[in-house]
Amino acid sequence: MSENNSKRLPHDHNGGAEDILCSMPDLTTVCTVAMAMKQLGDPSRLRIFWLLCHCEECVINIAAATNMTSPAVSHHLRLLKSAGLIISERHGKEMYYKASSIPIAEKLHHIIEELAMISCPEELT
């Protein structure tokens, strides 16, 4: 519930804004969504996130797939991870990354594909 749910607006324009305030997300929720969207506002991070929604990969392969340097990919991965959009797991000496299974990451994955009018690639068997 919103911190604004008991507030009255200074002007009544009969637009129903006071009723809407009861449903307004709280500041913490808005900040979480804004942080995730901010990270995906960068084309390189958007591409990396989309890739990791479909496979688990190491930095070297992500760099090759996106035509970026490994340090640049590592920088973007750090930001995506801090936003909770991706997770990492160590396999031996190698660190692998994939999209997080939290609801916001899953929803953003589908939104990206809808906006770009693309479909998820078929699962490899």
GROMACS .gro file of C-alpha atoms in nm:
model
  125
    1MET     CA    1   0.000   0.000   0.000
    2SER     CA    2   0.116   0.351  -0.063
    3GLU     CA    3   0.241   0.604   0.182
    4ASN     CA    4   0.000   0.841   0.002
    5ASN     CA    5  -0.317   0.640   0.067
    6SER     CA    6  -0.448   0.878   0.333
    7LYS     CA    7  -0.341   1.203   0.162
    8ARG     CA    8  -0.581   1.442   0.002
    9LEU     CA    9  -0.464   1.627  -0.304
   10PRO     CA   10  -0.461   2.007  -0.290
   11HIS     CA   11  -0.683   2.039  -0.597
   12ASP     CA   12  -0.987   1.829  -0.682
   13HIS     CA   13  -1.010   1.801  -1.061
   14ASN     CA   14  -1.262   1.515  -1.050
   15GLY     CA   15  -1.006   1.297  -1.223
   16GLY     CA   16  -1.004   1.023  -0.963
   17ALA     CA   17  -0.638   1.074  -0.871
   18GLU     CA   18  -0.708   1.036  -0.499
   19ASP     CA   19  -0.857   0.691  -0.563
   20ILE     CA   20  -0.553   0.593  -0.769
   21LEU     CA   21  -0.317   0.692  -0.486
   22CYS     CA   22  -0.450   0.398  -0.283
   23SER     CA   23  -0.297   0.163  -0.540
   24MET     CA   24   0.029   0.349  -0.599
   25PRO     CA   25   0.332   0.124  -0.532
   26ASP     CA   26   0.545   0.212  -0.233
   27LEU     CA   27   0.878   0.388  -0.280
   28THR     CA   28   1.084   0.071  -0.220
   29THR     CA   29   0.901  -0.114  -0.496
   30VAL     CA   30   0.934   0.177  -0.737
   31CYS     CA   31   1.308   0.205  -0.663
   32THR     CA   32   1.360  -0.167  -0.727
   33VAL     CA   33   1.184  -0.149  -1.063
   34ALA     CA   34   1.362   0.174  -1.157
   35MET     CA   35   1.704   0.020  -1.080
   36ALA     CA   36   1.631  -0.284  -1.296
   37MET     CA   37   1.503  -0.070  -1.582
   38LYS     CA   38   1.799   0.167  -1.552
   39GLN     CA   39   2.039  -0.124  -1.596
   40LEU     CA   40   1.852  -0.244  -1.904
   41GLY     CA   41   1.856   0.109  -2.048
   42ASP     CA   42   2.206   0.039  -2.177
   43PRO     CA   43   2.207  -0.151  -2.510
   44SER     CA   44   2.505  -0.368  -2.414
   45ARG     CA   45   2.347  -0.473  -2.084
   46LEU     CA   46   2.017  -0.535  -2.257
   47ARG     CA   47   2.185  -0.771  -2.505
   48ILE     CA   48   2.378  -0.949  -2.231
   49PHE     CA   49   2.065  -0.988  -2.018
   50TRP     CA   50   1.866  -1.124  -2.313
   51LEU     CA   51   2.143  -1.375  -2.389
   52LEU     CA   52   2.156  -1.488  -2.026
   53CYS     CA   53   1.779  -1.534  -2.023
   54HIS     CA   54   1.836  -1.817  -2.269
   55CYS     CA   55   2.161  -1.976  -2.159
   56GLU     CA   56   2.424  -1.989  -1.890
   57GLU     CA   57   2.758  -1.851  -2.011
   58CYS     CA   58   3.106  -1.745  -1.903
   59VAL     CA   59   3.253  -1.399  -1.956
   60ILE     CA   60   3.471  -1.507  -2.249
   61ASN     CA   61   3.174  -1.648  -2.444
   62ILE     CA   62   2.954  -1.349  -2.360
   63ALA     CA   63   3.231  -1.119  -2.484
   64ALA     CA   64   3.260  -1.315  -2.810
   65ALA     CA   65   2.882  -1.325  -2.860
   66THR     CA   66   2.844  -0.951  -2.808
   67ASN     CA   67   3.171  -0.842  -2.974
   68MET     CA   68   3.289  -0.676  -2.652
   69THR     CA   69   3.603  -0.705  -2.443
   70SER     CA   70   3.602  -0.926  -2.135
   71PRO     CA   71   3.660  -0.629  -1.899
   72ALA     CA   72   3.364  -0.444  -2.053
   73VAL     CA   73   3.142  -0.753  -2.018
   74SER     CA   74   3.257  -0.797  -1.657
   75HIS     CA   75   3.158  -0.438  -1.583
   76HIS     CA   76   2.811  -0.487  -1.730
   77LEU     CA   77   2.768  -0.821  -1.550
   78ARG     CA   78   2.853  -0.656  -1.218
   79LEU     CA   79   2.579  -0.395  -1.271
   80LEU     CA   80   2.321  -0.652  -1.382
   81LYS     CA   81   2.405  -0.866  -1.081
   82SER     CA   82   2.378  -0.571  -0.840
   83ALA     CA   83   2.027  -0.508  -0.976
   84GLY     CA   84   1.938  -0.872  -0.909
   85LEU     CA   85   1.873  -0.947  -1.275
   86ILE     CA   86   2.142  -1.215  -1.309
   87ILE     CA   87   2.313  -1.467  -1.084
   88SER     CA   88   2.651  -1.635  -1.105
   89GLU     CA   89   2.786  -1.976  -1.019
   90ARG     CA   90   3.141  -2.104  -1.016
   91HIS     CA   91   3.224  -2.424  -1.205
   92GLY     CA   92   3.588  -2.504  -1.138
   93LYS     CA   93   3.792  -2.197  -1.231
   94GLU     CA   94   3.519  -2.049  -1.447
   95MET     CA   95   3.231  -1.824  -1.337
   96TYR     CA   96   2.904  -1.874  -1.523
   97TYR     CA   97   2.616  -1.628  -1.541
   98LYS     CA   98   2.245  -1.665  -1.611
   99ALA     CA   99   1.928  -1.466  -1.564
  100SER     CA  100   1.782  -1.465  -1.217
  101SER     CA  101   1.453  -1.645  -1.166
  102ILE     CA  102   1.302  -1.360  -0.965
  103PRO     CA  103   0.969  -1.232  -1.100
  104ILE     CA  104   1.101  -0.892  -1.215
  105ALA     CA  105   1.378  -1.055  -1.423
  106GLU     CA  106   1.133  -1.299  -1.581
  107LYS     CA  107   0.882  -1.024  -1.661
  108LEU     CA  108   1.152  -0.796  -1.808
  109HIS     CA  109   1.274  -1.084  -2.026
  110HIS     CA  110   0.925  -1.124  -2.175
  111ILE     CA  111   0.875  -0.747  -2.209
  112ILE     CA  112   1.202  -0.717  -2.403
  113GLU     CA  113   1.093  -0.988  -2.642
  114GLU     CA  114   0.747  -0.837  -2.688
  115LEU     CA  115   0.890  -0.490  -2.755
  116ALA     CA  116   1.150  -0.625  -2.997
  117MET     CA  117   0.888  -0.856  -3.155
  118ILE     CA  118   1.114  -1.158  -3.119
  119SER     CA  119   1.052  -1.503  -2.977
  120CYS     CA  120   1.256  -1.709  -2.737
  121PRO     CA  121   1.485  -1.943  -2.927
  122GLU     CA  122   1.381  -2.308  -2.921
  123GLU     CA  123   1.523  -2.513  -2.636
  124LEU     CA  124   1.816  -2.725  -2.754
  125THR     CA  125   1.758  -3.096  -2.698
   0.00000   0.00000   0.00000
